XYZ file of C-alpha atoms in Angstrom:
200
model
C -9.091 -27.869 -35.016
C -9.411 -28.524 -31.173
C -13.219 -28.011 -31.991
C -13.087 -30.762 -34.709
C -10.822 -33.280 -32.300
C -13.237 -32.876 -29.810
C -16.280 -33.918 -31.453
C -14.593 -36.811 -33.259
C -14.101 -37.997 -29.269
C -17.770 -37.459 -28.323
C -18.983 -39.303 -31.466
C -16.975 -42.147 -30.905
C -17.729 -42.216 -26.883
C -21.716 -41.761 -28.196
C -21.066 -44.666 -30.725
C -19.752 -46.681 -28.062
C -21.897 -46.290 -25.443
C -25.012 -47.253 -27.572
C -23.278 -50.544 -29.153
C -22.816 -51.516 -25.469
C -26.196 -52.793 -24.613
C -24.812 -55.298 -22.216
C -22.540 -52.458 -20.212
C -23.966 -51.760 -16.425
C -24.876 -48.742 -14.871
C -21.193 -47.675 -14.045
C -20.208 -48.078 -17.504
C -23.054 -46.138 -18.760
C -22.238 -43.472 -16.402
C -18.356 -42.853 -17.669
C -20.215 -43.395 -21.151
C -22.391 -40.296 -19.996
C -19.359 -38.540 -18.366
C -17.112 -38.811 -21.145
C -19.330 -38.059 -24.028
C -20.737 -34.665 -21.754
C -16.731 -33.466 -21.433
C -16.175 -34.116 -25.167
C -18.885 -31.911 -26.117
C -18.351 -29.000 -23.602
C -14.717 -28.944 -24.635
C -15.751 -28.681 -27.934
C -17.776 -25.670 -27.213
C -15.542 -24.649 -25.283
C -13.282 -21.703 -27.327
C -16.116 -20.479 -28.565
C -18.523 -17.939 -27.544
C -21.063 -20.094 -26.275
C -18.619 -22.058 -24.117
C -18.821 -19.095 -21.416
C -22.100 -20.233 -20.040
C -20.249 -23.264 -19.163
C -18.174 -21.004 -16.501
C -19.399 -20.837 -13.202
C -19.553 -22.582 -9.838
C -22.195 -25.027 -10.904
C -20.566 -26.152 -14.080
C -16.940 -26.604 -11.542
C -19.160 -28.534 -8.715
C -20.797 -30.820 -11.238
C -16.946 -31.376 -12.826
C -15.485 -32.021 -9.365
C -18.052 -34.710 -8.643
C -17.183 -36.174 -11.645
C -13.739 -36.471 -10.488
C -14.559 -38.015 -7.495
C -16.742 -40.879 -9.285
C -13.691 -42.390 -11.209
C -11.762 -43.259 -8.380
C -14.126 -44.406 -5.994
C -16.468 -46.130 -8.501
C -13.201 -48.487 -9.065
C -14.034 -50.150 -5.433
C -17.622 -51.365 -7.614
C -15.400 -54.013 -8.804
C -12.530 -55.991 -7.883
C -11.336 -58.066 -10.615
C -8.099 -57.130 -9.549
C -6.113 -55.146 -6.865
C -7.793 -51.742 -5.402
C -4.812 -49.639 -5.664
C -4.421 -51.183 -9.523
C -8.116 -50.458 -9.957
C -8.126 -47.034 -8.318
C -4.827 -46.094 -10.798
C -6.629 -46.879 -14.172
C -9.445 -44.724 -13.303
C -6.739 -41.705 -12.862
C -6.507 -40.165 -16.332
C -10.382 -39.858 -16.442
C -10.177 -38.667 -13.133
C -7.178 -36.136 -14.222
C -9.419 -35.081 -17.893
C -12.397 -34.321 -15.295
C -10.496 -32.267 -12.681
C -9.024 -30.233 -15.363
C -12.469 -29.604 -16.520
C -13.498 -28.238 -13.179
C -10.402 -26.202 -13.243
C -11.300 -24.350 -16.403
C -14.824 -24.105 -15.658
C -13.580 -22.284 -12.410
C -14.588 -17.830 -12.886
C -12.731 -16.606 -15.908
C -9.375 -15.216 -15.902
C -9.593 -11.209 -14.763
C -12.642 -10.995 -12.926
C -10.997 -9.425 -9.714
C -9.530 -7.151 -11.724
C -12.313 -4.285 -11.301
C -11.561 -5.105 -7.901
C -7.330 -3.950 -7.939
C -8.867 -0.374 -9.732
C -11.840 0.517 -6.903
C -9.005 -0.565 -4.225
C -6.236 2.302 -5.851
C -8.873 4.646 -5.802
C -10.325 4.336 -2.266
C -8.433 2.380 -0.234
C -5.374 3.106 1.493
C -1.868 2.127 -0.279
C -0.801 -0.297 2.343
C -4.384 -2.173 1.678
C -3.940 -2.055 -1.928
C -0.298 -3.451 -1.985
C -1.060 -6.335 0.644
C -4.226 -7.140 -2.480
C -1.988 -7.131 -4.748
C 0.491 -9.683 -2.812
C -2.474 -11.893 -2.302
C -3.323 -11.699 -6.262
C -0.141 -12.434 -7.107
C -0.170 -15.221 -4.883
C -3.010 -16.767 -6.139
C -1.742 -16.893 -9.791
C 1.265 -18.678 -8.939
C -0.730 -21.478 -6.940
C -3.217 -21.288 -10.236
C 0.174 -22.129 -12.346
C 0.930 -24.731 -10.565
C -2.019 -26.563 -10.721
C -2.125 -25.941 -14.198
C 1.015 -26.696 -15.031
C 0.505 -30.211 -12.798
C -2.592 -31.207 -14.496
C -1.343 -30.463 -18.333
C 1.696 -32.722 -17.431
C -0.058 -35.807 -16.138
C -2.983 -35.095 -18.993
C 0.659 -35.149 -21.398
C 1.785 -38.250 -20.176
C -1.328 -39.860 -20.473
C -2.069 -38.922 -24.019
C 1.722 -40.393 -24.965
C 1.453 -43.296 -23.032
C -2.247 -43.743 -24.220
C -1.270 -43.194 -28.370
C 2.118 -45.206 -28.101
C 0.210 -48.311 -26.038
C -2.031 -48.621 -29.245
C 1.086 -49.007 -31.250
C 1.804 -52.572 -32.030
C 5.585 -51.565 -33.490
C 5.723 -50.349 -29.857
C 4.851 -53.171 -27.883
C 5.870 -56.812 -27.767
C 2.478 -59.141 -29.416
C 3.233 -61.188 -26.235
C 2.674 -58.469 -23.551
C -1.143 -58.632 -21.656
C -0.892 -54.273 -21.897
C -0.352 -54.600 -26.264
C -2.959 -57.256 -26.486
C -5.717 -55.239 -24.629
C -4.572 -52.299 -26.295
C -5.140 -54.216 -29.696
C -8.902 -55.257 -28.548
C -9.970 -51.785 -29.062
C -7.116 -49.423 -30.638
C -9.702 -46.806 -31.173
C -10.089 -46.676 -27.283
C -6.841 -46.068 -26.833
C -6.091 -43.438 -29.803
C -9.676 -41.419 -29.047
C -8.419 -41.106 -24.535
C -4.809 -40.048 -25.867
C -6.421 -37.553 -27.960
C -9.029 -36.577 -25.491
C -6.109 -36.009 -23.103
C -3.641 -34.198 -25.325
C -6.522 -31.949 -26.375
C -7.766 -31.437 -23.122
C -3.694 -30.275 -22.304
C -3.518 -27.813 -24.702
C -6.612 -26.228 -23.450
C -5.530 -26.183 -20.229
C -2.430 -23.696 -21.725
C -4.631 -21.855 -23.891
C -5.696 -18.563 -22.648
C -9.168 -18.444 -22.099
């Protein structure tokens, strides 16, 4: 289902991007961005979304996260700090994708098993302290990014809502210029959530 959802987005981000022939080369980039995150998420669960694990796959994720927010100095229609904040949520989708691309879940295990055999107790319990340490700071950022991906994607799906939103309000009537927009980054962002929970 997650599969489906996600392919839906990249079609639609694909669609998009080629109808907007007047769109400059930032535009085309979050075009490019968006539609490359649709698709690996969509691959993602699957066997073939392991070769998309790795340090390379995280750097190239984390740069991506970096471009929303600074790319919203390119232009300044309006304030910088107003700019900067509706570049977040792609900004929050892409760090999340870094974060899952990060080395699978388990890998130091091998590790915890040579240590018991070889290495004194004292070594191996001070390992364990440290591993145990490091999954609770991995919660946490977890749990931080599925929450602010979660109230994107219900702030995203109710702002496309007009029984939500007054017709007179600037928010309802952009939201009403492209309701797909709004519907296809809540669902991008709820879907992206629930991976983000999944084990994997």
């Amino acid at each position: 289902m997650l599969t489906l959802l996600f392919v839906i987005v990249a079609l639609h981000v694909l669609r998009r991007g080629v109808r907007s022939p007047g769109a400059d080369g930032r535009d085309r980039v979050d075009h490019l961005l968006h539609f490359a995150m649709a698709a690996a998420m969509a691959i993602m669960p699957w066997s073939l979304g392991r070769s998309l694990t790795g340090r390379t796959t995280m750097l190239l994720c984390a740069a991506a996260t970096l471009w929303f927010p600074l790319t919203a100095l390119y232009r300044r229609t309006t304030g910088r700090v107003a700019a900067i904040a509706g570049r977040l949520p792609s900004a929050a989708g892409m760090a999340a994708m870094a974060w899952m691309s990060r080395m699978p879940h388990g890998g130091a295990a091998p590790a915890h098993e040579t240590l018991a055999g070889g290495v004194p107790v004292a070594h191996h319990t001070a390992a364990q302290g440290a591993a145990a340490s490091g999954s609770m700071t991995a919660d946490l950022v977890t749990a931080a990014l599925t929450l602010c991906l979660l109230g994107y994607a219900v702030r995203s799906l109710l702002r496309s809502m007009p029984t939500l939103r007054t017709a007179a309000g600037t928010a309802h009537r952009a939201a009403a210029a492209d309701p797909y927009g709004h519907v296809r980054d809540g669902a991008m962002a709820l879907g992206t959530a629930v991976m983000l929970v999944l084990p994997h």
